[in-house]
Coordinates of C-alpha atoms in Angstrom, one line a residue:
M11 CA 81.9 18.2 -167.6
K12 CA 85.5 18.3 -166.4
A13 CA 88.6 16.6 -167.8
L14 CA 92.0 16.1 -166.3
I15 CA 95.3 15.7 -168.2
V16 CA 98.0 13.9 -166.2
D17 CA 101.6 13.9 -167.6
D18 CA 105.0 14.8 -166.1
E19 CA 105.9 16.6 -169.4
K20 CA 104.3 20.0 -169.8
H21 CA 104.7 20.0 -173.6
V22 CA 102.7 16.8 -173.8
R23 CA 99.9 18.3 -171.6
D24 CA 99.9 21.4 -173.9
A25 CA 99.7 19.2 -177.0
I26 CA 96.7 17.2 -175.6
R27 CA 95.0 20.5 -174.6
L28 CA 95.3 21.8 -178.2
L29 CA 94.3 18.6 -180.0
G30 CA 91.2 17.8 -178.0
H31 CA 87.7 19.0 -179.2
W32 CA 86.7 19.9 -175.7
A33 CA 83.8 22.2 -176.4
E34 CA 82.2 19.6 -178.7
L35 CA 82.5 17.1 -175.8
G36 CA 80.8 19.4 -173.4
V37 CA 84.0 19.9 -171.3
E38 CA 83.9 23.2 -169.6
T39 CA 86.9 22.8 -167.3
L40 CA 90.2 21.4 -168.3
L41 CA 92.5 20.5 -165.4
E42 CA 96.2 19.4 -165.3
A43 CA 98.5 17.4 -163.0
A44 CA 102.2 16.6 -163.3
D45 CA 102.2 13.3 -161.6
G46 CA 99.9 10.8 -159.8
N47 CA 100.0 12.5 -156.4
E48 CA 98.9 15.8 -157.9
A49 CA 96.2 13.9 -159.9
V50 CA 94.8 12.4 -156.6
A51 CA 94.5 15.9 -155.1
V52 CA 92.8 17.3 -158.2
I53 CA 90.4 14.3 -158.5
T54 CA 89.5 14.5 -154.9
A55 CA 88.8 18.3 -155.1
E56 CA 87.2 18.5 -158.6
S57 CA 85.8 15.0 -159.5
P58 CA 86.5 15.1 -163.2
E59 CA 84.5 12.9 -165.5
L60 CA 87.3 12.3 -168.0
I61 CA 91.0 11.5 -167.0
L62 CA 93.8 11.2 -169.6
S63 CA 96.9 9.8 -167.9
D64 CA 100.5 8.9 -168.8
M65 CA 101.9 5.6 -167.3
R66 CA 105.5 6.3 -166.6
M67 CA 105.8 9.3 -164.1
P68 CA 107.9 10.1 -161.1
G69 CA 106.3 9.5 -157.7
K70 CA 102.9 7.9 -158.1
D71 CA 103.0 6.5 -161.6
G72 CA 100.1 5.8 -163.9
M73 CA 99.7 2.2 -162.8
A74 CA 99.3 3.2 -159.2
L75 CA 97.0 6.1 -160.2
L76 CA 94.7 3.8 -162.1
E77 CA 94.5 1.5 -159.1
W78 CA 93.6 4.5 -156.9
I79 CA 91.0 5.7 -159.4
S80 CA 89.3 2.3 -159.6
T81 CA 88.7 2.5 -155.8
H82 CA 88.1 6.2 -155.1
A83 CA 86.7 7.6 -158.4
P84 CA 85.2 4.5 -160.2
H85 CA 82.7 6.6 -162.2
S86 CA 85.5 8.6 -164.0
K87 CA 86.5 7.3 -167.5
V88 CA 90.2 6.9 -168.1
V89 CA 92.1 7.1 -171.4
V90 CA 95.8 6.1 -171.1
I91 CA 98.3 8.0 -173.3
S92 CA 101.8 6.4 -173.0
G93 CA 105.1 6.3 -174.8
Y94 CA 105.6 2.6 -173.9
D95 CA 104.1 -0.2 -176.0
D96 CA 104.3 -2.6 -173.2
F97 CA 101.9 -5.6 -172.9
E98 CA 102.0 -5.5 -169.1
L99 CA 101.1 -1.8 -169.0
V100 CA 98.2 -2.3 -171.4
R101 CA 96.9 -5.3 -169.4
H102 CA 97.2 -3.2 -166.2
A103 CA 95.3 -0.3 -167.8
I104 CA 92.4 -2.6 -168.9
R105 CA 92.3 -4.4 -165.6
Y106 CA 91.8 -1.1 -163.7
G107 CA 89.2 0.4 -166.0
G108 CA 91.1 2.2 -168.8
M109 CA 88.9 2.8 -171.8
D110 CA 91.8 3.1 -174.3
Y111 CA 95.5 2.8 -174.5
L112 CA 97.0 5.4 -177.0
L113 CA 100.7 5.6 -177.9
K114 CA 102.6 8.9 -178.1
P115 CA 102.8 10.9 -180.2
V116 CA 99.0 10.8 -180.3
E117 CA 97.1 11.9 -183.4
A118 CA 94.2 14.3 -183.2
D119 CA 91.7 12.0 -184.8
E120 CA 92.7 9.0 -182.6
L121 CA 92.6 11.2 -179.4
N122 CA 89.2 12.7 -180.1
A123 CA 87.7 9.3 -181.1
S124 CA 88.8 7.9 -177.7
L125 CA 87.5 11.0 -175.9
V126 CA 84.1 10.7 -177.6
K127 CA 83.9 7.0 -176.6
A128 CA 84.8 7.8 -173.0
S129 CA 82.4 10.7 -172.9
R130 CA 79.5 8.6 -174.2
A131 CA 80.4 5.8 -171.8
W132 CA 80.3 8.3 -168.8
S133 CA 77.0 9.8 -170.0
E134 CA 75.3 6.4 -170.4
A135 CA 76.6 5.2 -167.0
E136 CA 75.5 8.5 -165.3
A137 CA 72.0 8.1 -166.8
A138 CA 71.9 4.5 -165.5
R139 CA 73.0 5.7 -162.0
R140 CA 70.3 8.4 -162.0
Q141 CA 67.7 5.9 -163.0
S142 CA 68.9 3.5 -160.3
A143 CA 68.8 6.3 -157.7
T144 CA 65.3 7.3 -158.8
Q145 CA 64.2 3.6 -158.5
S146 CA 65.8 3.4 -155.1
I147 CA 64.0 6.5 -153.9
V148 CA 60.7 5.1 -155.2
V149 CA 61.3 1.7 -153.7
N150 CA 62.4 3.1 -150.3
R151 CA 59.3 5.4 -150.3
M152 CA 57.0 2.5 -151.1
R153 CA 58.5 -0.3 -149.1
P154 CA 57.0 0.6 -145.7
H155 CA 53.6 1.0 -147.5
Y156 CA 54.2 -2.4 -149.2
Q157 CA 54.9 -4.0 -145.8
D158 CA 51.8 -2.4 -144.3
R159 CA 49.8 -3.9 -147.2
L160 CA 51.1 -7.4 -146.5
L161 CA 50.3 -7.1 -142.8
T162 CA 46.9 -5.5 -143.6
A163 CA 46.1 -8.5 -145.8
L164 CA 47.2 -10.8 -143.0
V165 CA 44.8 -9.4 -140.3
A166 CA 42.0 -9.1 -142.9
G167 CA 42.3 -12.9 -143.5
R168 CA 43.6 -12.6 -147.1
T169 CA 46.9 -14.5 -146.5
N170 CA 45.8 -18.1 -147.0
G171 CA 48.0 -19.0 -149.9
A172 CA 51.6 -20.2 -149.7
S173 CA 52.8 -17.3 -151.8
R174 CA 51.5 -14.7 -149.4
L175 CA 53.1 -16.5 -146.4
Q176 CA 56.3 -16.7 -148.4
Q177 CA 56.1 -12.9 -148.9
L178 CA 55.8 -12.4 -145.2
R179 CA 58.8 -14.6 -144.6
D180 CA 60.9 -12.9 -147.3
E181 CA 60.0 -9.3 -146.5
L182 CA 59.5 -9.4 -142.7
S183 CA 61.3 -12.6 -141.7
F184 CA 58.1 -14.0 -140.2
P185 CA 58.0 -17.5 -138.9
D186 CA 56.2 -20.3 -140.7
A187 CA 53.9 -21.0 -137.8
L188 CA 53.5 -20.1 -134.1
P189 CA 51.4 -21.7 -131.4
C190 CA 50.6 -18.3 -129.8
C191 CA 50.2 -14.8 -131.2
S192 CA 48.3 -12.0 -129.5
V193 CA 47.0 -8.9 -131.3
A194 CA 46.5 -5.3 -130.0
V195 CA 44.6 -2.6 -131.8
T196 CA 44.7 1.1 -131.0
S197 CA 43.0 4.0 -132.9
L198 CA 44.3 7.5 -133.4
S199 CA 40.6 8.6 -133.3
H200 CA 40.6 7.8 -129.6
L201 CA 43.2 10.5 -128.9
D202 CA 41.9 13.8 -127.6
A203 CA 41.3 17.0 -129.6
G204 CA 44.3 18.7 -128.2
I205 CA 46.9 16.3 -129.5
L206 CA 45.0 15.9 -132.8
A207 CA 45.0 19.7 -133.3
K208 CA 48.8 19.7 -132.8
Y209 CA 49.3 17.2 -135.7
R210 CA 46.5 18.5 -137.9
S211 CA 48.9 19.8 -140.6
Q212 CA 50.9 16.5 -140.4
P213 CA 48.6 13.6 -139.7
E214 CA 51.1 11.1 -141.1
L215 CA 53.7 12.2 -138.6
L216 CA 51.3 11.3 -135.7
A217 CA 50.8 7.8 -137.1
F218 CA 54.6 7.4 -137.7
S219 CA 55.3 8.6 -134.1
V220 CA 52.9 6.0 -132.6
I221 CA 54.3 3.2 -134.8
N222 CA 57.9 4.2 -134.0
I223 CA 57.2 4.2 -130.2
A224 CA 55.5 0.8 -130.5
A225 CA 58.3 -0.7 -132.6
E226 CA 61.0 0.5 -130.1
S227 CA 59.1 -1.1 -127.2
F228 CA 59.6 -4.6 -128.9
N229 CA 63.3 -4.3 -128.2
T230 CA 64.0 -7.0 -130.8
P231 CA 62.2 -7.5 -134.1
D232 CA 61.6 -11.2 -133.4
K233 CA 59.1 -10.3 -130.6
G234 CA 56.5 -8.9 -133.1
V235 CA 55.7 -6.0 -135.3
A236 CA 53.7 -2.8 -135.3
F237 CA 52.1 -1.4 -138.5
R238 CA 49.4 0.9 -139.8
H239 CA 46.2 -0.8 -141.0
L240 CA 45.8 0.6 -144.5
E241 CA 42.0 -0.1 -144.7
Q242 CA 41.4 1.6 -141.4
P243 CA 43.7 4.7 -141.5
D244 CA 43.1 5.5 -137.9
E245 CA 44.4 2.1 -136.7
V246 CA 47.8 0.9 -135.5
V247 CA 48.0 -2.8 -135.0
L248 CA 50.6 -4.8 -133.0
L249 CA 51.3 -8.5 -133.5
Y250 CA 53.0 -10.1 -130.5
W251 CA 54.6 -13.5 -130.6
G252 CA 53.4 -14.5 -127.2
D253 CA 50.4 -14.6 -124.8
S254 CA 48.2 -11.6 -123.8
A255 CA 50.1 -11.2 -120.5
G256 CA 53.3 -10.5 -122.3
L257 CA 51.5 -8.2 -124.7
Q258 CA 50.1 -6.2 -121.8
S259 CA 53.5 -5.7 -120.4
L260 CA 54.8 -4.5 -123.8
L261 CA 51.8 -2.1 -124.2
E262 CA 52.6 -0.5 -120.8
K263 CA 56.0 0.2 -122.2
V264 CA 54.4 1.7 -125.3
N265 CA 52.3 4.1 -123.1
Q266 CA 55.4 5.0 -121.1
G267 CA 57.0 6.0 -124.4
M268 CA 53.8 7.9 -125.4
D269 CA 53.8 9.7 -122.1
Q270 CA 57.5 10.8 -122.6
T271 CA 57.1 11.8 -126.2
L272 CA 53.5 13.0 -126.6
Q273 CA 52.3 13.3 -123.0
R274 CA 49.4 11.0 -123.9
H275 CA 48.3 7.4 -123.4
L276 CA 46.7 5.1 -126.0
H277 CA 43.7 2.9 -125.5
F278 CA 44.3 -0.7 -126.7
G279 CA 41.9 -3.6 -127.4
I280 CA 43.7 -6.8 -126.7
S281 CA 42.9 -10.3 -128.1
S282 CA 43.3 -13.6 -126.4
C283 CA 46.1 -15.8 -127.7
D284 CA 45.6 -17.6 -131.0
A285 CA 47.8 -19.5 -133.5
Y286 CA 49.7 -17.9 -136.3
P287 CA 48.8 -17.6 -139.1
G288 CA 45.4 -19.2 -139.1
G289 CA 44.0 -17.3 -136.0
I290 CA 45.3 -13.8 -136.7
S291 CA 42.2 -12.5 -138.5
A292 CA 39.9 -13.6 -135.7
A293 CA 42.3 -12.3 -133.0
Y294 CA 42.4 -8.9 -134.8
Q295 CA 38.6 -8.6 -134.9
E296 CA 38.4 -9.6 -131.3
A297 CA 40.9 -6.9 -130.3
R298 CA 39.2 -4.3 -132.5
L299 CA 35.8 -4.9 -130.9
R300 CA 37.2 -4.7 -127.4
L301 CA 38.6 -1.3 -128.3
W302 CA 35.6 0.1 -130.1
R303 CA 33.0 -1.3 -127.7
R304 CA 34.6 0.0 -124.5
N305 CA 32.4 2.3 -122.4
I306 CA 33.6 5.8 -123.3
R307 CA 31.5 7.3 -120.5
Q308 CA 33.9 5.9 -118.0
S309 CA 37.7 5.7 -117.5
A310 CA 38.7 2.2 -116.7
G311 CA 42.4 2.0 -117.7
C312 CA 43.9 1.9 -121.2
L313 CA 44.1 -1.9 -121.8
H314 CA 40.8 -3.5 -122.7
L315 CA 40.6 -7.3 -122.4
S316 CA 37.0 -7.7 -121.2
P317 CA 34.1 -8.7 -123.5
P318 CA 32.5 -5.7 -125.2
V319 CA 29.9 -3.8 -123.1
Q320 CA 26.3 -3.4 -124.2
S321 CA 25.4 0.1 -125.3
G322 CA 22.7 2.0 -123.3
N323 CA 19.3 3.1 -124.4
K324 CA 19.4 4.6 -127.9
P325 CA 18.3 8.2 -128.4
K326 CA 16.2 9.1 -131.3
R327 CA 17.9 8.8 -134.7
L328 CA 19.7 11.7 -136.3
S329 CA 17.5 11.3 -139.3
S330 CA 14.6 12.6 -137.2
M331 CA 16.5 15.8 -136.7
E332 CA 17.5 16.3 -140.3
E333 CA 15.1 18.9 -141.4
T334 CA 15.4 20.8 -138.2
W335 CA 19.2 20.9 -138.4
R336 CA 19.1 21.8 -142.2
V337 CA 16.9 24.8 -141.6
A338 CA 19.1 25.9 -138.6
A339 CA 22.3 25.5 -140.6
M340 CA 20.9 27.6 -143.5
S341 CA 19.8 30.3 -141.1
G342 CA 23.4 30.9 -140.2
N343 CA 22.3 31.7 -136.7
A344 CA 24.6 30.2 -134.1
A345 CA 21.9 30.4 -131.3
S346 CA 19.4 28.5 -133.5
I347 CA 22.0 25.9 -134.4
S348 CA 22.9 25.4 -130.7
A349 CA 19.3 25.0 -129.7
A350 CA 18.7 22.4 -132.4
V351 CA 21.7 20.4 -131.4
A352 CA 20.9 20.6 -127.7
E353 CA 17.4 19.0 -128.4
W354 CA 19.1 15.9 -129.7
I355 CA 22.2 15.7 -127.5
E356 CA 20.5 16.3 -124.1
P357 CA 19.3 12.7 -123.8
I358 CA 22.8 11.6 -124.8
S359 CA 24.3 13.1 -121.6
Q360 CA 22.0 11.0 -119.5
L361 CA 23.2 7.6 -120.8
E362 CA 25.6 5.7 -118.5
V363 CA 27.0 3.5 -121.3
I364 CA 28.1 4.7 -124.8
T365 CA 30.6 2.8 -126.8
G366 CA 33.1 4.3 -129.3
E367 CA 31.4 2.3 -132.0
Q368 CA 28.1 3.9 -131.2
L369 CA 29.6 7.4 -131.2
Q370 CA 31.3 6.7 -134.6
Q371 CA 28.0 5.6 -136.0
W372 CA 26.4 8.8 -134.9
M373 CA 29.2 10.9 -136.5
D374 CA 29.1 8.9 -139.7
E375 CA 25.4 9.4 -140.0
F376 CA 25.8 13.1 -139.3
E377 CA 28.5 13.5 -142.0
W378 CA 26.4 11.4 -144.5
M379 CA 23.5 13.7 -143.8
I380 CA 25.5 16.9 -144.5
G381 CA 27.1 15.3 -147.5
R382 CA 23.7 14.7 -149.0
W383 CA 22.7 18.3 -148.5
L384 CA 25.8 19.5 -150.3
D385 CA 25.4 16.9 -153.0
D386 CA 22.0 18.4 -153.8
Q387 CA 23.5 21.8 -154.5
E388 CA 24.3 22.7 -158.1
D389 CA 27.1 25.2 -157.1
L390 CA 29.5 24.4 -154.4
P391 CA 32.7 26.0 -153.0
T392 CA 36.0 24.4 -154.1
A393 CA 37.5 21.5 -152.3
M394 CA 40.0 23.9 -150.8
D395 CA 37.3 26.2 -149.5
L396 CA 35.6 23.3 -147.9
D397 CA 38.8 22.1 -146.3
T398 CA 39.2 25.6 -144.8
I399 CA 35.7 25.5 -143.5
E400 CA 36.2 22.1 -142.0
E401 CA 39.7 22.8 -140.6
Q402 CA 40.3 19.1 -140.8
A403 CA 43.1 17.2 -142.5
F404 CA 42.9 13.8 -140.8
P405 CA 41.8 10.8 -143.0
F406 CA 39.6 9.7 -140.1
A407 CA 36.9 11.1 -137.9
E408 CA 38.0 12.9 -134.7
L409 CA 36.0 11.6 -131.8
P410 CA 35.0 14.2 -129.1
L411 CA 37.1 12.6 -126.3
D412 CA 39.0 14.1 -123.4
R413 CA 42.6 13.2 -122.5
A414 CA 41.5 10.1 -120.6
G415 CA 39.7 8.8 -123.6
R416 CA 36.2 9.6 -122.3
L417 CA 33.3 11.2 -124.2
S418 CA 33.2 14.9 -123.7
I419 CA 29.5 15.9 -124.2
R420 CA 30.5 19.6 -124.3
L421 CA 33.0 18.9 -127.1
F422 CA 30.6 16.6 -129.0
Q423 CA 28.0 19.4 -129.0
S424 CA 30.5 22.0 -130.1
Q425 CA 31.7 19.8 -133.0
L426 CA 28.1 19.3 -134.2
E427 CA 27.4 23.0 -134.0
H428 CA 30.6 23.9 -135.8
R429 CA 29.9 21.4 -138.7
L430 CA 26.4 22.7 -139.1
L431 CA 27.5 26.3 -139.2
A432 CA 30.2 25.4 -141.8
A433 CA 27.7 23.3 -143.8
G434 CA 25.3 26.3 -143.8
K435 CA 28.0 28.6 -145.2
A436 CA 28.7 26.0 -147.9
L437 CA 25.1 25.7 -148.8
I438 CA 24.5 29.4 -149.3
A439 CA 27.9 30.4 -150.6
P440 CA 28.1 31.5 -154.3
H441 CA 30.2 29.4 -156.7
P442 CA 33.6 31.1 -157.0
A443 CA 34.7 32.0 -160.5
N444 CA 38.2 30.5 -160.1
S445 CA 37.2 27.2 -158.4
D446 CA 39.0 24.2 -159.7
P447 CA 37.9 21.1 -157.6
M448 CA 38.9 18.7 -160.4
S449 CA 42.6 19.8 -160.2
D450 CA 42.4 19.3 -156.4
I451 CA 41.1 15.8 -157.0
A452 CA 43.8 15.1 -159.5
R453 CA 46.5 16.2 -157.1
Y454 CA 45.0 14.1 -154.3
T455 CA 44.9 11.0 -156.7
E456 CA 48.6 11.5 -157.6
A457 CA 49.6 11.6 -154.0
H458 CA 47.4 8.6 -152.9
Y459 CA 47.4 6.4 -156.0
K460 CA 48.9 3.4 -154.1
E461 CA 46.0 3.3 -151.6
D462 CA 42.7 1.5 -152.1
L463 CA 40.8 4.5 -153.7
S464 CA 37.3 4.5 -155.1
L465 CA 35.2 7.2 -156.7
Q466 CA 32.8 7.0 -153.7
Q467 CA 35.7 7.8 -151.3
I468 CA 36.8 10.7 -153.5
A469 CA 33.2 12.0 -153.7
A470 CA 32.9 11.8 -149.9
K471 CA 36.2 13.6 -149.3
F472 CA 35.5 16.4 -151.7
Y473 CA 31.7 16.7 -150.9
L474 CA 30.7 16.2 -154.6
S475 CA 28.6 13.6 -156.2
R476 CA 30.1 10.8 -158.2
E477 CA 28.2 11.8 -161.3
Y478 CA 29.4 15.4 -161.0
I479 CA 33.1 14.2 -160.7
S480 CA 32.8 11.8 -163.5
R481 CA 31.4 14.4 -165.9
K482 CA 33.7 17.3 -164.9
F483 CA 36.9 15.3 -164.5
K484 CA 36.7 13.9 -168.1
Q485 CA 35.8 17.3 -169.5
Q486 CA 39.0 18.8 -167.9
F487 CA 41.5 15.9 -168.2
G488 CA 40.2 13.9 -171.2
L489 CA 40.1 10.8 -168.9
N490 CA 37.6 9.7 -166.4
W491 CA 38.8 9.5 -162.8
S492 CA 39.4 5.7 -162.7
E493 CA 41.4 5.9 -166.0
Y494 CA 43.5 8.7 -164.5
L495 CA 44.1 6.6 -161.3
G496 CA 45.2 3.7 -163.5
R497 CA 47.6 5.8 -165.5
Q498 CA 49.3 7.1 -162.3
R499 CA 49.7 3.5 -161.1
M500 CA 51.0 2.3 -164.4
N501 CA 53.6 5.1 -164.7
N502 CA 55.0 4.2 -161.3
A503 CA 54.8 0.5 -162.0
K504 CA 57.0 0.9 -165.2
L505 CA 59.6 2.7 -163.0
L506 CA 59.5 -0.1 -160.4
L507 CA 59.7 -2.9 -163.1
Q508 CA 63.1 -1.6 -164.1
N509 CA 64.4 -2.8 -160.7
P510 CA 65.1 -6.6 -161.2
S511 CA 65.1 -7.3 -157.5
L512 CA 61.4 -6.6 -157.2
R513 CA 59.0 -9.4 -157.9
L514 CA 55.9 -8.7 -160.0
A515 CA 53.7 -9.3 -156.9
Q516 CA 55.7 -6.7 -155.0
V517 CA 55.3 -4.1 -157.8
A518 CA 51.6 -4.8 -158.0
E519 CA 51.1 -4.2 -154.3
M520 CA 53.3 -1.2 -154.3
V521 CA 51.1 0.6 -156.8
G522 CA 47.8 -0.4 -155.3
Y523 CA 46.9 -3.8 -156.7
Q524 CA 46.2 -6.7 -154.3
D525 CA 46.0 -9.3 -157.2
E526 CA 49.1 -9.8 -159.4
K527 CA 47.0 -11.4 -162.2
Y528 CA 44.6 -8.4 -162.3
F529 CA 47.6 -6.0 -162.3
S530 CA 49.1 -7.9 -165.2
K531 CA 45.8 -7.7 -167.1
V532 CA 45.4 -4.0 -166.5
F533 CA 49.1 -3.4 -167.4
K534 CA 48.8 -5.2 -170.7
K535 CA 45.6 -3.4 -171.6
M536 CA 47.1 0.0 -171.0
E537 CA 50.7 -0.6 -172.2
G538 CA 50.2 -3.3 -174.9
M539 CA 52.5 -5.8 -173.3
T540 CA 52.8 -7.8 -170.1
P541 CA 54.8 -6.5 -167.1
G542 CA 57.3 -9.2 -167.8
E543 CA 57.7 -8.2 -171.4
Y544 CA 58.1 -4.6 -170.4
R545 CA 60.8 -5.5 -167.9
K546 CA 62.8 -7.4 -170.5
M547 CA 62.4 -4.6 -173.0
S548 CA 63.5 -1.9 -170.5
S549 CA 66.5 -4.0 -169.5
G550 CA 67.6 -4.6 -173.1
V551 CA 67.2 -8.4 -172.8
N552 CA 66.2 -10.1 -176.1

């Protein structure tokens, strides 16, 4: 802490220097100034927490200095030490933030009592500023996620109540109703392997880039909004206040921006026009189906408005290949794996029509099959080892598509072979002595607590069974996984509740709860009081 003594008489400055218990106050640097002008220079350069100032000085006097401090250094605490018992001087000192008005010659006890009061006041104010700054950081970090939650609920059809619509009006300045709203849906899964590889270590940056490009294409916010669908982490959704023709023109601008920034184009499913808010959910589903049921064997532009195509003849199910592929994987022989994959994929290459939805179903079935193999193993590599084997950091599946968005049979076959080879290594690998998958799960939970997490999702991500996680997690942390998730949410909720500008519904959504009443119930169970009671207690309101 620093303190500044301002007085035009050196012997007064020396006396104050001797009388003050500076070390006890935590003052490490004691500064001096002979008048207000010198004081301004010192305050600007050193930012002292405590300032002791005379009132009558040549040049800039104490009255002018206090006015300057109140504007340019408002956090500093000022004690006035004056030889004049003048009511106007006292009133001026109080008006501009003076903590005390002491008369010369000042006594040691009186001086130190004022210094202790000023020091405590500064420490308390500084603690409040730090807490406010922390709250602002948390709120600013969570606000985009909160807005995405509101919009995700809108397109999912969960915004029927007046309170939800009011939140959209308050948070995003949405209109009460519109006769026409069109929806476009794009998926990061429909980008090619080259661009996905570039962003593998920063998947969130890819989503941010797409949303930012889309948002800039609106020109003005009142034309619509772009956001990330939190329940479909690969999806970016655009709501456009107008018909599909206007939306197509805007999406062409988005792809121009994509071409300039990422040298890629996005595929979009586009809905017909519907009313807001009642028709948004149906329009979203329509746009999503048009994207995912496009024929990925052909390149027919990037904007998809036609009814979904019918998929071609179905090849034999992956389940019929399970034992063949498991044996090939455990053999560790690349040639055997390649031959086993070719047996299933050869008929695929003959189909004229394959949809993105069909391809995703095959890949989901394939990953489920491998997950079941690994789930049956007693000893597994750590989550980190598996991530290294997978070489995948995206929270969604990477479809084997080329730069035009068409299915690449060669890449599809290569992906299947790679995953089988990696699964084989995991199946036969010894259990490392230093593995700690539960700590990996805890760190992931701490980073993603505000999302809609479930134990099933955690089990799938880390290739472990739910039962295994439940048993091991509680042994290691003393809490089961769901309790650990709840504790993370409550800790952050308590911090947010100290911000009076946030409604309880906002706090609930920011920490992962869709229902305010359920959030309040969980909060009271864990903290012994309601969120409202905690807010009053933390603010000191009786």
